[in-house]
Amino acid sequence: MKTFLQDLALEIKNNFNEKTGELCLVFPTRRAGLFFQKELAQLYDGPIWSPKVYSIQDYLLKLADANIPDQLTLLFELYEVYHHYFPNEEFDAFYPWGELLIKDFDDLDKYLAPASKVFATVNDLHQIDADFGLPEEDMERLKHFWRNFFEHDLSKLKTEFVNTWKNLNDIYSEYKSRLKEKGWAYEGMAYRNLAENVSTETFKAMSEFSHTIFAGFYALSPAEEKIMSYLITEGKASSYWDTDSYYTNDHGQEAGKFIRENRLVKDNYKWKADHFKNIPKEIEFAGIPLMVGQTRYAGQILQEMIDKGQFIPEKTAVVLPDEKLLFPVLYSIPEAVTDINVTMGYPLRQTPLYNLFETLIALQKNARLENDGHYSFYFRDVKNVLDHTYIRLVGGKVISSWLEKLKENYIRISSKKILADSNSEIFKILFTIPATIEEVFTWSQKILRVILETMSAQDFRFHRLESEFIYTFFTQLKRLEDILLKQHAKPTISTFWKIFKEVTQSVRIPFSGEPLKGLQVMGFLETRVLDFENVILLSVNEDVLPAAGNSPSFIPFNIRKAFGLPTYEEQHAVSAFHFYRLLQRAKNIFLLYNTEPKALTAGERSRFLLQIEHELKSKFPESIIIIKKVITTPILKERVSEIVIEKSDAVMKELEKYSAASGSEPKAKLSASGLQSYIACPLRFYFRYIAGLAEIEEQEENMEAATFGKVLHKAMQLIYADLPGIDENVLKGLSKKINDLVDQAIHLEFLAIDQLEGKNILLRNVIRELVSRILEVDKTYLPFAILQLEKDVTSIFEFQSGKVVKLFGIIDRVDEKDGSLRIVDYKTGKVEKRKPTAIEDYFNNTDYKEQFQAMYYAYLTNISIPGRQISVGLMALKTMKEGIWMLNNGEPFSAEQFTQFESHLKELITKIFDPEIPFAQTDDESRCKYCSYKEMCHRGE
């Protein structure tokens, strides 16, 4: 395969040979110039005078001798003009669409459009015929827009549009005058000034060159075309176009639109080519679910090339229209590929440092100034900041200590408390809120300094890379500081962070390496003028290739069309050209698209694929081979071996803390929930009680089910505390205390009452109502006496001769009536009223876990208060109207039933301590659904 740049280099050598140093070559991109210089050098045995190489942007700005300020400076200059017309609009409100306006002005100038006519407000449609002098089709577009606009009464939105629109021409003119006075310009302004004043004098800056060559262009703006046309007409320049007759000759093919319309091409068309006809191509369409699936498949393609001995790095490109795929692609490249050139750079916004500042911005945004003059912070924001890698590195044990404190029930945390509890410098910086823009810069630099100093002192593993992040971040902050502090209209801190996000959107940290060597991983537009034999192109989906819809603009579509300003139609034509141009010399082409449904596109593949399949293939059936694949790649569950933990000496040592010799007391207790855990799954018991893997407990900002239950239990404990007997008069008095006692319970179990807000206030009311209903149910049982509330009950239990365990439980309530005891167990969840056929069902079936727990409590009570009749009732709060559900048909448990329960309990505990019975997974995977350890076991997915 011979590339366009190789052909061009040979052309230069043949026509200019010894005079290459007098040439100037202009390409669409700087990268193209770099590759060209390599190709030219390879044609000579010794050193030569290299021609000067420019990108089109660098070339025109050098010709124009233009000083282009920072985009943010341009924005503030525009605001100064805009503010004269709209004095009530603050910069914060102006900023989001000010950038849009600069882009529109840039388009106006690059496309040499008459601003006074574009921004005219037309009430009388005859004015269009008289004043605009446009082609008939464009006249109709203008009339259509203004006819529809004024057809009905103006809405508030339309009125605001007209009020702005009628001032835009004056704003445009004054803005340009203001910039000119300062010796500044935006890019389009410089282009227009150059195009409208083009003459021999203009090009004195380039007089050192005898000839200029424009190579590889496609969609030129009218300003660019006018400048190039002048040079070519004067004999000072020539142009070379990289096209194919397939799309230039077919007037229905959007890829050839600009070539067909370009006058320069018609007058000076070199190298008409038939690459699609003459170069055989194998084109694979691969539909793959999800973006990450595409990246993995790209890695497979590269590996297959390597295995077949067909992989030549410099002739292979992986092209990414979507930059989010960069890192997944890099991770998918086979290890055998040692040289990789990434043209896209590392996005600053994907660095850990940027993420830290995002968390700090959220912390400050959600901060609240309290009555004591201190700020309070939302607990999740505090956690996110303290949990960040850099802050953990800097803060050390202080951070770990505070992360533990956050597990307490805080929703908002006072800066006063944070700073009082920690004397760390990093805490003082993190939890101080800057009040001005000046303070923001000082505050940010302090954070960067502390992080950098810590990394240097600790010889941090990635110190060099992280230092580069910090340097780039600092550079961007300093750049903003230099601009913003000079402005009269200083943005708020909130707007400053918005500006910072916008400014850093396009900042890349370059990858080091040899740009001309190795596999090329590139953005789509970076492929311009470059050719590769093997092309792997990802994200070939509609709305990606070509990109979706219009770019944002203040100028309506019909007006843009009428005056020749670019719209999405032109953008699509440009995408089509770059797509086909990339393919025209390639031999092995892999076009990957996402099959996963997404919004309105439903995973639709790009129309470019349909064009290849139905148009290109039919035109060149002999040279085009199409292979279509849909990689369904079902995510198959690997058959994971059953996890079995044998009771080794180490495991038995941990297990023995739950047992002791008769006459001694074990170190740890066995609860009903622990025993139920073993019944459900011995491995779950091992994870929780032997390995000590605590079940995940998220801190709650809203009262979740577990805490809701704790609060309710605490409220009922407070309600009946210290009351020997309960009768009707007592209940009446208790009803008046419900609100205060529920608040007290919330404070003890969850959160200070003054921090309650939103959903939690509603849940407080729910708890109050439930307590009231419990008292209503208790009315039906009057009179009775309360014996125990939230009572810790323990019992030493001999399960084998000479070996004991300590059984433990917390019983919600034990009351007494007519000499009989009743255990009441409050249940906030749903209770299935299943009746076991025998006591052993409690030990074999997890469906009876509530009943097992209740019987367990009855058994312990029978030991602690022997000789009494004991019945058990479950009070399900979701079905309060049904009253208390009494187990055992409401009858007290018999001595025989307790004996049976004890027998099965001994059998269960003996199994737990039997060294020959391992801790194995349950066979019933339905039990894994809500297990905290299911991911470790690959169960319940």
CSV table of C-alpha atoms in Angstrom, one decimal, residues 63-305:
chain,number,residue,atom,x,y,z
A,63,LEU,CA,-0.2,35.2,7.7
A,64,ALA,CA,-2.7,37.3,9.6
A,65,ASP,CA,-0.1,38.2,12.3
A,66,ALA,CA,-2.9,37.7,14.7
A,67,ASN,CA,-2.8,37.7,18.5
A,68,ILE,CA,-5.4,35.2,19.7
A,69,PRO,CA,-6.1,35.5,23.4
A,70,ASP,CA,-7.3,32.8,25.7
A,71,GLN,CA,-10.9,31.7,25.2
A,72,LEU,CA,-11.8,32.9,28.6
A,73,THR,CA,-10.3,36.4,28.0
A,74,LEU,CA,-12.4,36.5,24.8
A,75,LEU,CA,-15.5,35.7,26.8
A,76,PHE,CA,-14.9,38.4,29.4
A,77,GLU,CA,-14.3,40.9,26.6
A,78,LEU,CA,-17.6,39.9,25.0
A,79,TYR,CA,-19.3,40.3,28.4
A,80,GLU,CA,-18.1,43.9,28.7
A,81,VAL,CA,-19.8,44.7,25.4
A,82,TYR,CA,-22.9,42.7,26.1
A,83,HIS,CA,-23.3,44.3,29.5
A,84,HIS,CA,-23.9,47.7,27.9
A,85,TYR,CA,-27.0,46.3,26.2
A,86,PHE,CA,-28.2,44.1,29.1
A,87,PRO,CA,-26.9,45.8,32.3
A,88,ASN,CA,-29.0,43.6,34.6
A,89,GLU,CA,-27.4,40.3,33.4
A,90,GLU,CA,-24.6,39.1,35.7
A,91,PHE,CA,-21.6,37.2,34.3
A,92,ASP,CA,-22.8,34.0,36.0
A,93,ALA,CA,-26.0,34.0,33.8
A,94,PHE,CA,-24.1,35.2,30.7
A,95,TYR,CA,-21.3,32.6,30.8
A,96,PRO,CA,-23.2,29.5,29.6
A,97,TRP,CA,-24.3,31.0,26.3
A,98,GLY,CA,-21.5,33.6,25.9
A,99,GLU,CA,-19.3,30.8,24.5
A,100,LEU,CA,-22.1,29.9,22.1
A,101,LEU,CA,-22.1,33.5,20.8
A,102,ILE,CA,-18.4,33.5,20.2
A,103,LYS,CA,-18.7,30.3,18.3
A,104,ASP,CA,-21.5,31.9,16.2
A,105,PHE,CA,-19.4,35.0,15.5
A,106,ASP,CA,-16.5,32.7,14.5
A,107,ASP,CA,-18.7,30.9,12.0
A,108,LEU,CA,-20.0,34.2,10.6
A,109,ASP,CA,-16.4,35.4,9.9
A,110,LYS,CA,-15.0,32.1,8.6
A,111,TYR,CA,-18.0,31.8,6.2
A,112,LEU,CA,-17.8,35.5,5.3
A,113,ALA,CA,-21.5,35.9,6.1
A,114,PRO,CA,-23.0,39.5,6.3
A,115,ALA,CA,-23.7,39.9,10.0
A,116,SER,CA,-26.1,42.8,9.5
A,117,LYS,CA,-28.3,40.6,7.4
A,118,VAL,CA,-27.9,37.5,9.4
A,119,PHE,CA,-29.0,39.3,12.6
A,120,ALA,CA,-31.7,41.4,10.9
A,121,THR,CA,-35.2,41.1,12.4
A,122,VAL,CA,-37.7,40.8,9.5
A,123,ASN,CA,-41.3,41.8,10.2
A,124,ASP,CA,-42.1,42.6,6.6
A,125,LEU,CA,-41.3,39.6,4.3
A,126,HIS,CA,-41.0,41.9,1.3
A,127,GLN,CA,-37.9,43.3,3.0
A,128,ILE,CA,-36.1,40.0,2.3
A,129,ASP,CA,-36.7,40.3,-1.5
A,130,ALA,CA,-35.6,44.0,-1.5
A,131,ASP,CA,-32.6,43.9,0.8
A,132,PHE,CA,-31.0,40.5,1.1
A,133,GLY,CA,-30.0,39.5,-2.5
A,134,LEU,CA,-29.9,35.8,-1.8
A,135,PRO,CA,-30.7,32.9,-4.1
A,136,GLU,CA,-34.4,32.0,-4.3
A,137,GLU,CA,-34.0,28.9,-2.2
A,138,ASP,CA,-32.3,30.8,0.6
A,139,MET,CA,-34.8,33.6,0.4
A,140,GLU,CA,-37.6,31.0,1.0
A,141,ARG,CA,-35.8,29.6,4.0
A,142,LEU,CA,-35.6,33.1,5.6
A,143,LYS,CA,-39.2,33.8,4.8
A,144,HIS,CA,-40.3,30.5,6.2
A,145,PHE,CA,-38.5,31.2,9.5
A,146,TRP,CA,-39.8,34.7,10.0
A,147,ARG,CA,-43.3,33.9,8.8
A,148,ASN,CA,-43.6,31.1,11.4
A,149,PHE,CA,-42.0,33.3,14.0
A,150,PHE,CA,-44.5,36.2,13.8
A,151,GLU,CA,-47.5,34.1,12.8
A,152,HIS,CA,-48.8,34.0,16.4
A,153,ASP,CA,-48.6,36.2,19.4
A,154,LEU,CA,-45.1,36.3,20.8
A,155,SER,CA,-44.5,34.2,23.8
A,156,LYS,CA,-42.2,35.3,26.6
A,157,LEU,CA,-39.5,33.1,25.1
A,158,LYS,CA,-39.9,34.6,21.6
A,159,THR,CA,-39.9,38.1,23.1
A,160,GLU,CA,-36.7,37.5,24.9
A,161,PHE,CA,-35.2,36.0,21.7
A,162,VAL,CA,-36.1,39.1,19.7
A,163,ASN,CA,-34.8,41.5,22.3
A,164,THR,CA,-31.5,39.8,22.2
A,165,TRP,CA,-31.5,39.1,18.4
A,166,LYS,CA,-32.0,42.8,17.5
A,167,ASN,CA,-28.9,43.8,19.4
A,168,LEU,CA,-26.6,41.1,18.2
A,169,ASN,CA,-25.3,42.9,15.1
A,170,ASP,CA,-24.3,45.9,17.3
A,171,ILE,CA,-22.7,43.6,19.9
A,172,TYR,CA,-20.8,41.8,17.1
A,173,SER,CA,-19.5,45.0,15.6
A,174,GLU,CA,-18.5,46.6,18.9
A,175,TYR,CA,-16.9,43.4,20.1
A,176,LYS,CA,-14.7,43.2,17.1
A,177,SER,CA,-13.8,46.9,17.4
A,178,ARG,CA,-12.9,46.4,21.1
A,179,LEU,CA,-10.7,43.4,20.2
A,180,LYS,CA,-9.0,45.3,17.3
A,181,GLU,CA,-8.2,48.2,19.6
A,182,LYS,CA,-6.3,45.8,21.9
A,183,GLY,CA,-4.5,44.1,19.0
A,184,TRP,CA,-6.5,40.9,19.5
A,185,ALA,CA,-8.8,38.7,17.4
A,186,TYR,CA,-10.6,35.4,17.7
A,187,GLU,CA,-9.8,32.9,15.0
A,188,GLY,CA,-12.6,33.6,12.6
A,189,MET,CA,-12.0,37.4,12.9
A,190,ALA,CA,-8.4,36.9,11.9
A,191,TYR,CA,-9.4,34.6,9.0
A,192,ARG,CA,-12.0,37.1,7.7
A,193,ASN,CA,-9.6,40.1,7.9
A,194,LEU,CA,-7.0,38.1,6.0
A,195,ALA,CA,-9.5,36.9,3.3
A,196,GLU,CA,-11.1,40.3,2.7
A,197,ASN,CA,-7.7,42.1,2.4
A,198,VAL,CA,-5.8,39.4,0.6
A,199,SER,CA,-3.0,40.8,-1.6
A,200,THR,CA,0.6,40.3,-2.4
A,201,GLU,CA,1.5,42.4,0.6
A,202,THR,CA,-0.3,40.0,2.9
A,203,PHE,CA,2.1,37.3,2.1
A,204,LYS,CA,5.3,39.1,2.8
A,205,ALA,CA,5.5,37.1,6.0
A,206,MET,CA,5.9,34.0,3.9
A,207,SER,CA,8.3,35.5,1.4
A,208,GLU,CA,11.1,33.1,2.4
A,209,PHE,CA,9.2,30.4,0.6
A,210,SER,CA,9.1,30.1,-3.1
A,211,HIS,CA,6.0,28.0,-3.2
A,212,THR,CA,3.3,26.7,-0.8
A,213,ILE,CA,1.6,23.4,-1.1
A,214,PHE,CA,-1.8,22.7,0.4
A,215,ALA,CA,-2.3,19.0,0.9
A,216,GLY,CA,-5.1,16.7,2.0
A,217,PHE,CA,-7.9,19.2,2.5
A,218,TYR,CA,-11.6,18.7,2.2
A,219,ALA,CA,-14.2,21.1,3.7
A,220,LEU,CA,-12.8,24.6,3.5
A,221,SER,CA,-14.5,27.6,4.9
A,222,PRO,CA,-15.1,30.4,2.4
A,223,ALA,CA,-12.4,32.4,4.1
A,224,GLU,CA,-9.9,29.6,3.8
A,225,GLU,CA,-10.9,28.9,0.2
A,226,LYS,CA,-10.5,32.6,-0.8
A,227,ILE,CA,-7.0,32.8,0.7
A,228,MET,CA,-5.9,29.6,-1.0
A,229,SER,CA,-7.5,30.6,-4.3
A,230,TYR,CA,-5.6,33.8,-4.4
A,231,LEU,CA,-2.3,32.1,-3.8
A,232,ILE,CA,-3.0,29.4,-6.4
A,233,THR,CA,-4.1,32.0,-9.0
A,234,GLU,CA,-1.0,34.1,-8.4
A,235,GLY,CA,1.1,31.0,-9.0
A,236,LYS,CA,2.5,31.0,-5.4
A,237,ALA,CA,0.8,27.8,-4.4
A,238,SER,CA,-0.7,24.5,-5.5
A,239,SER,CA,-3.1,22.0,-4.0
A,240,TYR,CA,-3.2,18.2,-3.8
A,241,TRP,CA,-6.5,16.5,-2.9
A,242,ASP,CA,-6.8,13.0,-1.4
A,243,THR,CA,-10.0,11.7,-2.8
A,244,ASP,CA,-11.6,8.7,-4.5
A,245,SER,CA,-13.9,8.7,-7.5
A,246,TYR,CA,-16.4,6.4,-5.7
A,247,TYR,CA,-17.7,9.2,-3.6
A,248,THR,CA,-16.7,12.2,-5.7
A,249,ASN,CA,-18.5,11.1,-8.8
A,250,ASP,CA,-21.6,9.8,-7.0
A,251,HIS,CA,-23.8,12.9,-6.4
A,252,GLY,CA,-25.8,11.0,-3.9
A,253,GLN,CA,-22.8,10.2,-1.7
A,254,GLU,CA,-22.5,12.9,1.0
A,255,ALA,CA,-18.7,12.1,1.5
A,256,GLY,CA,-18.0,13.9,-1.9
A,257,LYS,CA,-20.2,17.0,-1.2
A,258,PHE,CA,-17.4,19.5,-0.6
A,259,ILE,CA,-15.1,18.2,-3.3
A,260,ARG,CA,-17.8,18.5,-5.9
A,261,GLU,CA,-18.6,22.1,-4.7
A,262,ASN,CA,-15.1,23.3,-4.3
A,263,ARG,CA,-14.0,25.6,-7.1
A,264,LEU,CA,-10.3,24.9,-6.3
A,265,VAL,CA,-10.7,21.2,-6.9
A,266,LYS,CA,-12.4,21.8,-10.3
A,267,ASP,CA,-9.6,24.1,-11.4
A,268,ASN,CA,-6.7,22.2,-10.0
A,269,TYR,CA,-7.6,18.5,-9.4
A,270,LYS,CA,-4.5,16.3,-9.2
A,271,TRP,CA,-4.4,12.6,-8.5
A,272,LYS,CA,-7.9,11.4,-9.2
A,273,ALA,CA,-7.9,7.9,-7.7
A,274,ASP,CA,-9.9,4.7,-7.8
A,275,HIS,CA,-8.6,3.1,-4.6
A,276,PHE,CA,-11.9,1.4,-3.7
A,277,LYS,CA,-11.9,-0.2,-7.1
A,278,ASN,CA,-8.3,-1.2,-7.3
A,279,ILE,CA,-7.3,-2.1,-3.7
A,280,PRO,CA,-8.9,-5.3,-2.5
A,281,LYS,CA,-10.5,-4.9,0.9
A,282,GLU,CA,-11.8,-7.3,3.5
A,283,ILE,CA,-14.3,-5.4,5.6
A,284,GLU,CA,-15.6,-7.0,8.8
A,285,PHE,CA,-18.8,-5.6,10.4
A,286,ALA,CA,-18.8,-6.7,14.1
A,287,GLY,CA,-21.8,-6.0,16.3
A,288,ILE,CA,-20.8,-6.3,20.0
A,289,PRO,CA,-22.8,-5.5,23.1
A,290,LEU,CA,-21.5,-2.6,25.2
A,291,MET,CA,-18.5,-0.4,24.7
A,292,VAL,CA,-16.2,-2.6,26.8
A,293,GLY,CA,-17.1,-5.5,24.6
A,294,GLN,CA,-15.9,-3.6,21.6
A,295,THR,CA,-12.5,-2.8,23.2
A,296,ARG,CA,-12.0,-6.5,24.2
A,297,TYR,CA,-12.8,-7.6,20.7
A,298,ALA,CA,-10.4,-5.0,19.3
A,299,GLY,CA,-7.7,-6.7,21.5
A,300,GLN,CA,-8.7,-10.1,20.1
A,301,ILE,CA,-8.3,-8.8,16.5
A,302,LEU,CA,-4.8,-7.5,17.3
A,303,GLN,CA,-3.9,-10.9,18.9
A,304,GLU,CA,-5.1,-12.8,15.8
A,305,MET,CA,-2.9,-10.5,13.6
